[in-house]
Tab-separated table of C-alpha atoms and ligand atoms in Angstrom:
chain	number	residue	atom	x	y	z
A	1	UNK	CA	3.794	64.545	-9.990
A	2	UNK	CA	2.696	62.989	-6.787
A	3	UNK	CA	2.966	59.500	-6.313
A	4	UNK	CA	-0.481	58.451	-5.061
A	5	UNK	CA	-1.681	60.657	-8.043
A	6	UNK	CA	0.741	58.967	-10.367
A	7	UNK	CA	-0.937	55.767	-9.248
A	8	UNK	CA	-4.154	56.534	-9.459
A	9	UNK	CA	-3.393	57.498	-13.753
A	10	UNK	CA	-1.623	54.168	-14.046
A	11	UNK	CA	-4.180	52.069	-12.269
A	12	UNK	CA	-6.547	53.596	-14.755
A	13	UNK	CA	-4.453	52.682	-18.170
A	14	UNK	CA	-6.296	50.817	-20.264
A	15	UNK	CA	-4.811	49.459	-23.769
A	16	UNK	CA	-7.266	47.199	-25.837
A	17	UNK	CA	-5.558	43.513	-26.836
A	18	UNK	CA	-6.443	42.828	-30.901
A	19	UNK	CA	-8.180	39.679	-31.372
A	20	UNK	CA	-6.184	38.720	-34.683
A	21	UNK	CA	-2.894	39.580	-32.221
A	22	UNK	CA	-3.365	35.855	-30.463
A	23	UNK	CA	-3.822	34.143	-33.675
A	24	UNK	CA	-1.514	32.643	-36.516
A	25	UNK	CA	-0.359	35.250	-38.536
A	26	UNK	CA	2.696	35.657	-40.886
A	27	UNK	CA	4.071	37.782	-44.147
A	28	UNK	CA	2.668	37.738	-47.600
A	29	UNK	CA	5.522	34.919	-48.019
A	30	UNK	CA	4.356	32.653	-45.311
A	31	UNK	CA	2.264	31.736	-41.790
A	32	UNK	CA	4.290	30.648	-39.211
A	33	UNK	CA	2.389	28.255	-36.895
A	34	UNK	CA	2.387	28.280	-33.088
A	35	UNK	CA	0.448	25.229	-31.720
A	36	UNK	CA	-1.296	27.203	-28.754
A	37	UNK	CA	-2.274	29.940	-31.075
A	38	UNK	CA	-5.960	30.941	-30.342
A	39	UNK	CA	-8.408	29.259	-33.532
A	40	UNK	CA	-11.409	30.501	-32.753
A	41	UNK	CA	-13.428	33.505	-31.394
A	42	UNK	CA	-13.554	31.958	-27.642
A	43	UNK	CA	-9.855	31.116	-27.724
A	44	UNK	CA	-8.812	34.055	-28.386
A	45	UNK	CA	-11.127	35.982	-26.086
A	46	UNK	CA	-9.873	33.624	-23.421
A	47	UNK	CA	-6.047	34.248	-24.147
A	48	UNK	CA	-6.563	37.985	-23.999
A	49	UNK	CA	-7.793	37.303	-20.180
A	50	UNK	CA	-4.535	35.981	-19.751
A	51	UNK	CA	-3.046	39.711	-20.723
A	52	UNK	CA	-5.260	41.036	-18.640
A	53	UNK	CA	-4.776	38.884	-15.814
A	54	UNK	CA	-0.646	39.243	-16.202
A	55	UNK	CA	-0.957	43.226	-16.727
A	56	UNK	CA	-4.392	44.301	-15.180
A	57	UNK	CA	-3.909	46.911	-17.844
A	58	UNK	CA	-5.580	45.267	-20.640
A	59	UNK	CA	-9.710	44.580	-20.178
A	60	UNK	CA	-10.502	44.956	-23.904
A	61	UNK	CA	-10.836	42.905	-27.064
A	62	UNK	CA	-10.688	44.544	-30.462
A	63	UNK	CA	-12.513	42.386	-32.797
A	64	UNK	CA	-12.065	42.329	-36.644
A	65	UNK	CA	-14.875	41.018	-38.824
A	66	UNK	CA	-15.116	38.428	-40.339
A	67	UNK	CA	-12.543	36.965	-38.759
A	68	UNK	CA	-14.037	36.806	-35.382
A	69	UNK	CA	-17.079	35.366	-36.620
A	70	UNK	CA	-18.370	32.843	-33.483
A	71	UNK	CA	-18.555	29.581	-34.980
A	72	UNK	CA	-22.504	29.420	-34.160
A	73	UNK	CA	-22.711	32.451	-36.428
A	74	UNK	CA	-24.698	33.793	-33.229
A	75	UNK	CA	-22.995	37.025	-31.672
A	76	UNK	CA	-25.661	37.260	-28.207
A	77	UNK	CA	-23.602	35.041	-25.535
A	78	UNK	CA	-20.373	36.419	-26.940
A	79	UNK	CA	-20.403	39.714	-23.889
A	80	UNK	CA	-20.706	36.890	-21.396
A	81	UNK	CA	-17.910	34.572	-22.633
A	82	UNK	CA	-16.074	37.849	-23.002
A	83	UNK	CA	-16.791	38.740	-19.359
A	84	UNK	CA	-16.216	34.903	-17.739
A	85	UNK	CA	-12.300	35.471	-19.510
A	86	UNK	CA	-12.262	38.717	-17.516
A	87	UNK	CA	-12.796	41.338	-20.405
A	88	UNK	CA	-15.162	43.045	-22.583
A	89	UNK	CA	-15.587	44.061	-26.187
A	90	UNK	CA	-13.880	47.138	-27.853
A	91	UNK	CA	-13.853	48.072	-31.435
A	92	UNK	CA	-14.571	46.206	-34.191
A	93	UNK	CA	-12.953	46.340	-37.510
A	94	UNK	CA	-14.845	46.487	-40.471
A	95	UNK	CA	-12.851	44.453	-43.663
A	96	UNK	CA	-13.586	44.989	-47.096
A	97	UNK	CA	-10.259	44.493	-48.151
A	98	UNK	CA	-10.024	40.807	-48.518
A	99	UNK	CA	-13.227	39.449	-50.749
A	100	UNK	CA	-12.074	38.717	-54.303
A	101	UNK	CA	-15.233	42.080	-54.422
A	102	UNK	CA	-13.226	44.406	-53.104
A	103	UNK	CA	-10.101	44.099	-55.948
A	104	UNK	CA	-11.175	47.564	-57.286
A	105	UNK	CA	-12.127	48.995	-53.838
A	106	UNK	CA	-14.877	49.428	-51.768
A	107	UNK	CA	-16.305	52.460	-51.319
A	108	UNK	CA	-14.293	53.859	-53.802
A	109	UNK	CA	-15.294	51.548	-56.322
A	110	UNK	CA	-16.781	52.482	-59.495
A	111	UNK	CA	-19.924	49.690	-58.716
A	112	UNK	CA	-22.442	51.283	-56.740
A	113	UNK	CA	-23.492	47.223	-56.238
A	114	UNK	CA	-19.931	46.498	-54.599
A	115	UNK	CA	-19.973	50.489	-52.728
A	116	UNK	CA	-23.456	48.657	-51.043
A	117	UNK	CA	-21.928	45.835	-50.629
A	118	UNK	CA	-19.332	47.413	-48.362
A	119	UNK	CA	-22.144	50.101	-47.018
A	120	UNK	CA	-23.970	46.805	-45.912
A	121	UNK	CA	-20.987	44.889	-43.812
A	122	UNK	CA	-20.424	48.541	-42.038
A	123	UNK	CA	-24.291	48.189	-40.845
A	124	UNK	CA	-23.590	44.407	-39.905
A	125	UNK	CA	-20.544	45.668	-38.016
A	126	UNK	CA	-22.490	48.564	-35.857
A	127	UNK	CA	-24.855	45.654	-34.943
A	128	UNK	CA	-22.431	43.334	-33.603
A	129	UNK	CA	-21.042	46.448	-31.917
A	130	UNK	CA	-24.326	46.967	-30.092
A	131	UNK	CA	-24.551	43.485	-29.122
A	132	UNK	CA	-21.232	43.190	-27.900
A	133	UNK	CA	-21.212	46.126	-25.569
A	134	UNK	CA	-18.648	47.845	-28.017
A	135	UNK	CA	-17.745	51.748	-27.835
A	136	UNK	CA	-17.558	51.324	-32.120
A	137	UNK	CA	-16.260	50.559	-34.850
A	138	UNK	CA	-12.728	50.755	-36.116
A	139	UNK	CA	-12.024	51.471	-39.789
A	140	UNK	CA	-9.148	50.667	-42.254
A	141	UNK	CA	-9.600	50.513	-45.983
A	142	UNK	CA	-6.873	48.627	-48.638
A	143	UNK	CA	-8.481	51.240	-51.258
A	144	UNK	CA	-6.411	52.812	-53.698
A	145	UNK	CA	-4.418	52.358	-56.983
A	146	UNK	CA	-1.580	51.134	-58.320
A	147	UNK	CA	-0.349	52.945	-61.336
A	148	UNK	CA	-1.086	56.833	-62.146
A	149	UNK	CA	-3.799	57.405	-64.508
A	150	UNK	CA	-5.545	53.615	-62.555
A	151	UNK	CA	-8.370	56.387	-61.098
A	152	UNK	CA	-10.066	59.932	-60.810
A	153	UNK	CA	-8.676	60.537	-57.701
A	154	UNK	CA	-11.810	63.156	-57.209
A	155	UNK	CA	-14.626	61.471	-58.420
A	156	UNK	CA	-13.092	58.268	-56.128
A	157	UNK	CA	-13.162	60.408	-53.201
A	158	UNK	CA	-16.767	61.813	-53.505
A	159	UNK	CA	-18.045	58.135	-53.551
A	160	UNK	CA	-15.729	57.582	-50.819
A	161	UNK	CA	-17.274	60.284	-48.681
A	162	UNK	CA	-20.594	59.352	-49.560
A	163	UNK	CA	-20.278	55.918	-48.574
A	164	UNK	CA	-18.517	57.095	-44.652
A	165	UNK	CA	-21.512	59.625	-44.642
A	166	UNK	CA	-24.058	57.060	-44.943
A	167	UNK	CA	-22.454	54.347	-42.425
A	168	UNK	CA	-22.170	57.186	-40.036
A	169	UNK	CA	-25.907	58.251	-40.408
A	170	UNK	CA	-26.543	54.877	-39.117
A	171	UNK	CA	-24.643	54.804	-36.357
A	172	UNK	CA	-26.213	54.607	-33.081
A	173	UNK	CA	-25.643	57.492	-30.622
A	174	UNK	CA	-23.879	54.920	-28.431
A	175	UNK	CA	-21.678	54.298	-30.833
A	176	UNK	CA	-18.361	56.569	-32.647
A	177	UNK	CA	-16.095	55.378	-35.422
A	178	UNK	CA	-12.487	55.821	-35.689
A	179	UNK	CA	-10.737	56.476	-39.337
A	180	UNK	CA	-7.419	54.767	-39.740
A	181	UNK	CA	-5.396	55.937	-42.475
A	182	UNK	CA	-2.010	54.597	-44.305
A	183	UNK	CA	-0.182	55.874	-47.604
A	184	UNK	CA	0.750	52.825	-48.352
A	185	UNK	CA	-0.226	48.720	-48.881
A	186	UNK	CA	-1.815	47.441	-50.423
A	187	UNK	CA	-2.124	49.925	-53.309
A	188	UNK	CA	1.297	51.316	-54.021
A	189	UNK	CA	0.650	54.348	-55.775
A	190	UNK	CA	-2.155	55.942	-54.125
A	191	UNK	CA	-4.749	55.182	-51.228
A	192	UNK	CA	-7.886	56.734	-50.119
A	193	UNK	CA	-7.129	57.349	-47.262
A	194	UNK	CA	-3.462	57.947	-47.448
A	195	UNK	CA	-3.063	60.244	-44.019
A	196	UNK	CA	-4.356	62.160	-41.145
A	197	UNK	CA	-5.365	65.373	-43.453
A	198	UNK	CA	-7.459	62.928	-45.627
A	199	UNK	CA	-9.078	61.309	-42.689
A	200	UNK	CA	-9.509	64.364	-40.587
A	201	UNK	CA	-11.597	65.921	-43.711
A	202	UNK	CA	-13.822	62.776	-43.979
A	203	UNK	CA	-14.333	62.561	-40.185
A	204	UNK	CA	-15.644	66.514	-40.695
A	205	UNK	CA	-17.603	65.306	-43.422
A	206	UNK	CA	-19.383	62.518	-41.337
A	207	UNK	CA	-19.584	64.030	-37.363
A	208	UNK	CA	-18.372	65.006	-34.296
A	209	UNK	CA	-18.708	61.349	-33.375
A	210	UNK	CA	-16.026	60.335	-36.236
A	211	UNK	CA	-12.457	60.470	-35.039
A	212	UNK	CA	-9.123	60.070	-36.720
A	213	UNK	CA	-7.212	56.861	-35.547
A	214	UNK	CA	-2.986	56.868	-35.953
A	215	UNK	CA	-1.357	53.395	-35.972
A	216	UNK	CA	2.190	53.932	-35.974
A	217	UNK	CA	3.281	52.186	-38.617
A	218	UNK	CA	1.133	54.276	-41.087
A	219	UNK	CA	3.509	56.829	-41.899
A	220	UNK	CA	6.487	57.406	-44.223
A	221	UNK	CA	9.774	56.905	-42.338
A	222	UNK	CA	10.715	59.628	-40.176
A	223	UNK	CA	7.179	61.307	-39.614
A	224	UNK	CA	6.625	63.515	-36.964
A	225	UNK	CA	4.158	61.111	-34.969
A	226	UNK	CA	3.883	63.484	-32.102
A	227	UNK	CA	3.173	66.599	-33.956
A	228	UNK	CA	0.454	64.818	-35.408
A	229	UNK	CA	-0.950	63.875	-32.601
A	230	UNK	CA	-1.216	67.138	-31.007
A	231	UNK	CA	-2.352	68.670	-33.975
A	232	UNK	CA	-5.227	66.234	-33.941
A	233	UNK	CA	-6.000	67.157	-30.136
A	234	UNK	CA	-6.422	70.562	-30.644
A	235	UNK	CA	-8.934	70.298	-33.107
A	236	UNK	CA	-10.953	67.553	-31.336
A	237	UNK	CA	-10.273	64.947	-33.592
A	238	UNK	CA	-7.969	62.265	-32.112
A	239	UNK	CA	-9.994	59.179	-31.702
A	240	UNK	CA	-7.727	55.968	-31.610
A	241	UNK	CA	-4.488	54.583	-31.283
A	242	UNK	CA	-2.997	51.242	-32.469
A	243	UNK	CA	0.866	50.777	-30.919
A	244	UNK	CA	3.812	48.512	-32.796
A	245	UNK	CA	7.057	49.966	-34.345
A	246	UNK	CA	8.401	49.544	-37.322
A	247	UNK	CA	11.990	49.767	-38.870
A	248	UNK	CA	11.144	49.394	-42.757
A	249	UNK	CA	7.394	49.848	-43.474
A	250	UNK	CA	4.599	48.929	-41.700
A	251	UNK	CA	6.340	45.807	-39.922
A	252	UNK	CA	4.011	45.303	-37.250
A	253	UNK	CA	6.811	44.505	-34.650
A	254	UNK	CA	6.179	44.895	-30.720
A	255	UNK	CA	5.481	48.590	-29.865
A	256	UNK	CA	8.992	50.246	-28.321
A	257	UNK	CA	11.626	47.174	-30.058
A	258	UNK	CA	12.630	49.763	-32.050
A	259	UNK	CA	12.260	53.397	-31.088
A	260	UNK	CA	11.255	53.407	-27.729
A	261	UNK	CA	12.104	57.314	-27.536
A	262	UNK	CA	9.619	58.199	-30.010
A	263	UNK	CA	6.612	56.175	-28.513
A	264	UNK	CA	7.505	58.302	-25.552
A	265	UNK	CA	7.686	61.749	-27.367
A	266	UNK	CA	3.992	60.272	-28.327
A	267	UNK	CA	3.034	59.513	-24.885
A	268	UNK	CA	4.376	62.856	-24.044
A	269	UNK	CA	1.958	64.956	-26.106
A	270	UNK	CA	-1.174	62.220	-25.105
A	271	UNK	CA	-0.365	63.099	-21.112
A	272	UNK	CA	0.080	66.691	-22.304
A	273	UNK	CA	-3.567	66.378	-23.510
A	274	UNK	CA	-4.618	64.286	-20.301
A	275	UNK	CA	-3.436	67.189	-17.689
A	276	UNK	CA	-4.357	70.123	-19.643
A	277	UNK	CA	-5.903	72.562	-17.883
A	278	UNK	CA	-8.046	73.362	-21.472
A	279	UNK	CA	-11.405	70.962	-20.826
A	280	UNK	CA	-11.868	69.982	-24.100
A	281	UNK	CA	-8.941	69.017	-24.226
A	282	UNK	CA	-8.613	67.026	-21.512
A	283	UNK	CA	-11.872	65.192	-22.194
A	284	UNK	CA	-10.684	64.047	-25.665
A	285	UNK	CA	-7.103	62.931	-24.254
A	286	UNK	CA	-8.557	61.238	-21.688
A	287	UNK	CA	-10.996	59.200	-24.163
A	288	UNK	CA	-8.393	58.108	-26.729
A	289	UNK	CA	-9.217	54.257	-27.602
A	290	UNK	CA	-5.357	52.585	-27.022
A	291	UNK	CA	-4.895	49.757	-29.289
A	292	UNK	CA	-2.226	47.434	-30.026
A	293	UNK	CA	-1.478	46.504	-33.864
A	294	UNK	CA	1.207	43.863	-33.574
A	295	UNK	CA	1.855	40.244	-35.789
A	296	UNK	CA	3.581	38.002	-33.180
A	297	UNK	CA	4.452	35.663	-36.163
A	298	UNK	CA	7.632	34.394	-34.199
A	299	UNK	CA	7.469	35.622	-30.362
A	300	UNK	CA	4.701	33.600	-28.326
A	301	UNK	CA	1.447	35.625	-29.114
A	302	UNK	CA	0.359	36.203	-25.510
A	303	UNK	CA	3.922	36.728	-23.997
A	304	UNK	CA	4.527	39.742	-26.638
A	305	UNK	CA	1.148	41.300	-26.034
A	306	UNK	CA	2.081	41.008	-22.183
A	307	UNK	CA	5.555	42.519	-23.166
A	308	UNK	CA	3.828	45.428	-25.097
A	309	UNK	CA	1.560	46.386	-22.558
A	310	UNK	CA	4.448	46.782	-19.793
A	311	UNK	CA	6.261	48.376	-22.381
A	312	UNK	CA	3.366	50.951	-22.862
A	313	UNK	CA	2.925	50.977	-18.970
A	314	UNK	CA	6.312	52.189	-18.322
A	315	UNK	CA	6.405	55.131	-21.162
A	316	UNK	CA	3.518	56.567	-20.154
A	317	UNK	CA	4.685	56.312	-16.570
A	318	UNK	CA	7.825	58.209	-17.875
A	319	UNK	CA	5.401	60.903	-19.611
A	320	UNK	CA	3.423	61.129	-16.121
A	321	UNK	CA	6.546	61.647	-14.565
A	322	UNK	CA	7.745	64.775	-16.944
A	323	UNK	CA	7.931	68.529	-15.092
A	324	UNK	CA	5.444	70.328	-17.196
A	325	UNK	CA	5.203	73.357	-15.103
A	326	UNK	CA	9.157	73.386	-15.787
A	327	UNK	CA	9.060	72.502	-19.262
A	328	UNK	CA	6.538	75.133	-20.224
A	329	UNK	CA	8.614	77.473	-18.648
A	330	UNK	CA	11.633	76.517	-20.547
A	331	UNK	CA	9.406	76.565	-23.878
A	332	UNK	CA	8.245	79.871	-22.937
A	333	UNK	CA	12.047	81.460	-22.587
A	334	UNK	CA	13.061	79.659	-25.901
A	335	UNK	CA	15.544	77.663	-23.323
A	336	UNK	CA	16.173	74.430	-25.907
A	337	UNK	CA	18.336	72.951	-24.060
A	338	UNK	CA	16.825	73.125	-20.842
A	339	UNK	CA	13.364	72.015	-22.531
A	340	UNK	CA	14.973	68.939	-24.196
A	341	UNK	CA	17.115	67.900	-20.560
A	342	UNK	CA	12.919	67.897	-18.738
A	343	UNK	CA	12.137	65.203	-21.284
A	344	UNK	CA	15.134	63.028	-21.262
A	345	UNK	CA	15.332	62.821	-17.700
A	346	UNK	CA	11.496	61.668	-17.526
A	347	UNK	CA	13.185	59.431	-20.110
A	348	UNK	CA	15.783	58.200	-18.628
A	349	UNK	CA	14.152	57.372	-14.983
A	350	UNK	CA	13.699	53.599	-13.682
A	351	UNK	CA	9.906	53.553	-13.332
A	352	UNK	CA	10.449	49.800	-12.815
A	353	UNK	CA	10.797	49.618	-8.961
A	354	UNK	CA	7.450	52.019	-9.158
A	355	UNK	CA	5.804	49.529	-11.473
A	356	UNK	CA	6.034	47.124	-9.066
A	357	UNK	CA	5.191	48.366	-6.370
A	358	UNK	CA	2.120	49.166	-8.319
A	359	UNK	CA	1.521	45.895	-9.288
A	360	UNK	CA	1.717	44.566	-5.755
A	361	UNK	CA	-1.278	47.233	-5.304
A	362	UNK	CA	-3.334	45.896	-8.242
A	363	UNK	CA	-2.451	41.951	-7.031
A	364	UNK	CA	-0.752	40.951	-10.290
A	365	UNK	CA	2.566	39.512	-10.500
A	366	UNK	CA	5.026	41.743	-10.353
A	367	UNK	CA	7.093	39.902	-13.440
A	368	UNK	CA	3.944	39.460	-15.817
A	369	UNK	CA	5.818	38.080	-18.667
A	370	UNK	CA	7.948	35.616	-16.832
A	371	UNK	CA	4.890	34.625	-14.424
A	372	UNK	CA	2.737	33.769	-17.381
A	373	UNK	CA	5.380	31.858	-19.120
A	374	UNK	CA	6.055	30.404	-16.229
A	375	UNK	CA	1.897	28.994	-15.731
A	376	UNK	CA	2.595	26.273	-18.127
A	377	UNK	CA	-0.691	28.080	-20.277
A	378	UNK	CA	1.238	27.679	-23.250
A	379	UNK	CA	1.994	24.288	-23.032
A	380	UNK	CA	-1.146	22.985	-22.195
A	381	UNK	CA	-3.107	25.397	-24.141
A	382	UNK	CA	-0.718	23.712	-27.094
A	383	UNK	CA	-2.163	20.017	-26.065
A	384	UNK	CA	-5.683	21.355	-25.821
A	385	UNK	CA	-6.146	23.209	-29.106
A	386	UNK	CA	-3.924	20.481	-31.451
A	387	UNK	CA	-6.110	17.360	-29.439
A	388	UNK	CA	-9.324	19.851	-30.893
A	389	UNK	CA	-8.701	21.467	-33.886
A	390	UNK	CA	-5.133	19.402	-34.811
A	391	UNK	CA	-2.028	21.372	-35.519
A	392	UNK	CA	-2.283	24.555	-37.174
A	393	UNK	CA	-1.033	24.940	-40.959
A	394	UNK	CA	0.925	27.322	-42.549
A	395	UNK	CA	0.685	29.000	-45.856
A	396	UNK	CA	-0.261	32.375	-47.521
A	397	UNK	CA	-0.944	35.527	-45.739
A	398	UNK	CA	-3.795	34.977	-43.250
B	401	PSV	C1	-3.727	47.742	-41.806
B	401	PSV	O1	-2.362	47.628	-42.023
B	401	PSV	C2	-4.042	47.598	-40.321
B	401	PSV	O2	-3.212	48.428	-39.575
B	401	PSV	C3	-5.503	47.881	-40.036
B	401	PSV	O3	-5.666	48.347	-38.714
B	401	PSV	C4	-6.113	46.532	-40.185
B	401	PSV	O4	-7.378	46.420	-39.619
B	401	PSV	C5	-5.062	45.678	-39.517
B	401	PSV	O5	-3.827	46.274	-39.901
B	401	PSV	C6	-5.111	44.254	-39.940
B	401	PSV	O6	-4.062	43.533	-39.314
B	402	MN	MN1	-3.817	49.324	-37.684
């Protein structure tokens, strides 16, 4: 690929920062406390400018509600403080999965009181999405069983669908909604919405506007993330993205620690999508909503996003940099070999010098990690926040 053209697609990466991401976070056996960790809505809005600033990659803040809850309770100067840290609202996440409520479900519970319940903080969530500026909302349900025999997995699902089918009616044109799905966690024997397949049919159910979101760590060990993600290309249906890697289960850890080769084989099929010459295609690949998903319990919160977001810079920069016209030819003459050497030595290239040259061209530092480290933010973000809130506390699961 060209260089100036090369630039131009990496000047226009965009991966959205998660709120929760700059806050105190932990294990179900414990919060580990970081004294400059964001409190509040406006800290945390403030420290994802910071990304941004570092990375010039990063100009949106997923939300997650109610965690992000301004402390005023008042949501309309919140695209404004947003905007004077240097970035602007993305999705917000809907959560019925932590009210004492929601211990049998939420819109697969068997209470049509609690299914409202649930119906009703979906409608609260497309409002703060239109006040915000948001594109929509993000969704992720802890719904599911524990034992076999625990539900009627079909009866379950009908409420299920007619809860999705009723948020969606709501939604405003603006406005789309991504499904996340996960076998797994916290029900152990079921969930509702267990995998793509099961989200893909709900997101038929509901709309064009309803797309399938993949987080990485959603998937039993060994998946074929990539596959996946093509599959849901082709049929119009890939809507959302949230990055980490996992060695166990769904760990959380910094996207690329510990398979960087297969977030690449992801970023290959998402480029794939981005150059087709199919325009549907194209349109969708090019509209994907890139997300991190990451608990910095132990690395400093803002240095790991920073170190995520260069890591996701460089792999796509290696997908950008893949022969297609070559590989397609290799795929088309059954050459395996041949096919698998295009991708590995996309793989193995030092985009670094690139990177920074591209920085240089987008005036941020051309070290963002060790340039924000080095800004003394943490240290006297540390002072600030423990002088106004005092020092964080540990504890359960956040
Ligand atoms: C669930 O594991 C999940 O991936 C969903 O996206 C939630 O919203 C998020 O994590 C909470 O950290
Ligand atoms: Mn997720």
């Amino acid at each position: 690929m060209d260089k100036t053209v090369l630039k131009q697609r990496l000047k226009k990466q965009c991966i959205e920062t998660p709120s929760w991401g700059y806050a105190d976070s932990g294990t179900r056996f414990g919060k580990w406390v970081q004294n400059s960790a964001a409190r509040t809505l406006n800290e945390k809005l403030e420290d994802a400018g910071q990304v941004q600033k570092y990375t010039g990659i990063c100009p949106v803040v997923a939300l997650h509600i109610p965690w992000d809850i301004p402390e005023d309770g008042n949501w309309d100067g919140v695209k404004e403080i947003a905007d004077g840290y240097g970035v602007r609202i993305g999705a917000i996440n809907t959560n019925v999965f932590e009210s004492q409520e929601y211990k049998w479900g939420s819109f697969g519970h068997t209470d049509k009181a609690i299914r409202q319940k649930a119906i009703d903080h979906h409608i609260e969530c497309i409002d703060i999405a239109n006040t915000t500026g948001s594109y929509g909302l993000s969704l992720w349900y802890g719904d599911g069983s524990n034992y076999p025999g625990q539900v009627h997995f079909r009866r379950r699902r009908e409420r299920f669908q007619e809860c999705l089918v009723e948020v969606y009616s709501k939604l405003t044109d603006n406005l789309r909604m991504l499904l996340e799905y996960k076998f797994f966690e916290p029900a152990f024997y079921h969930t509702d919405v267990s995998d793509w397949g099961q989200s893909l049919l709900f997101c038929q159910a509901m709309g064009e506007r309803a797309q399938v979101l993949v987080d990485t760590g959603h998937h039993p060990t060994n998946t074929n993330i990539e596959h996946i993600v093509a599959t849901l290309m082709s049929v119009g249906r890939l809507g959302g993205f949230h990055f980490n890697n996992r060695k166990y289960a769904d760990d959380d850890l910094t996207v690329g620690s510990i398979n960087p080769y297969e977030i690449f084989l992801i970023f290959n099929e998402l480029v794939d999508g981005e150059l087709s010459d199919n325009e549907f295609i194209r349109g969708q690949a090019n509209n994907v909503a890139y997300m991190f998903d990451q608990s910095h319990c132990l690395k400093n919160k803002i240095e790991a996003t920073i170190q995520s977001a260069i890591f996701c810079q460089e792999t796509y920069a290696k997908a950008l940099l893949v022969d297609r016209a070559a590989l397609y030819e290799a795929q088309e003459n059954n050459d395996v070999l041949v096919a698998e050497e295009i991708l590995k030595d996309a793989y193995n290239t030092d985009v670094r010098p690139l990177l920074k040259e591209l920085r240089e061209e987008m005036g941020v530092d051309p070290d963002p990690v060790m340039a924000f480290r080095r800004s003394g933010y943490t240290e006297a973000k540390a002072e600030e926040r423990v002088k106004l809130h005092g020092v964080a506390t540990g504890g359960g699961y956040q």
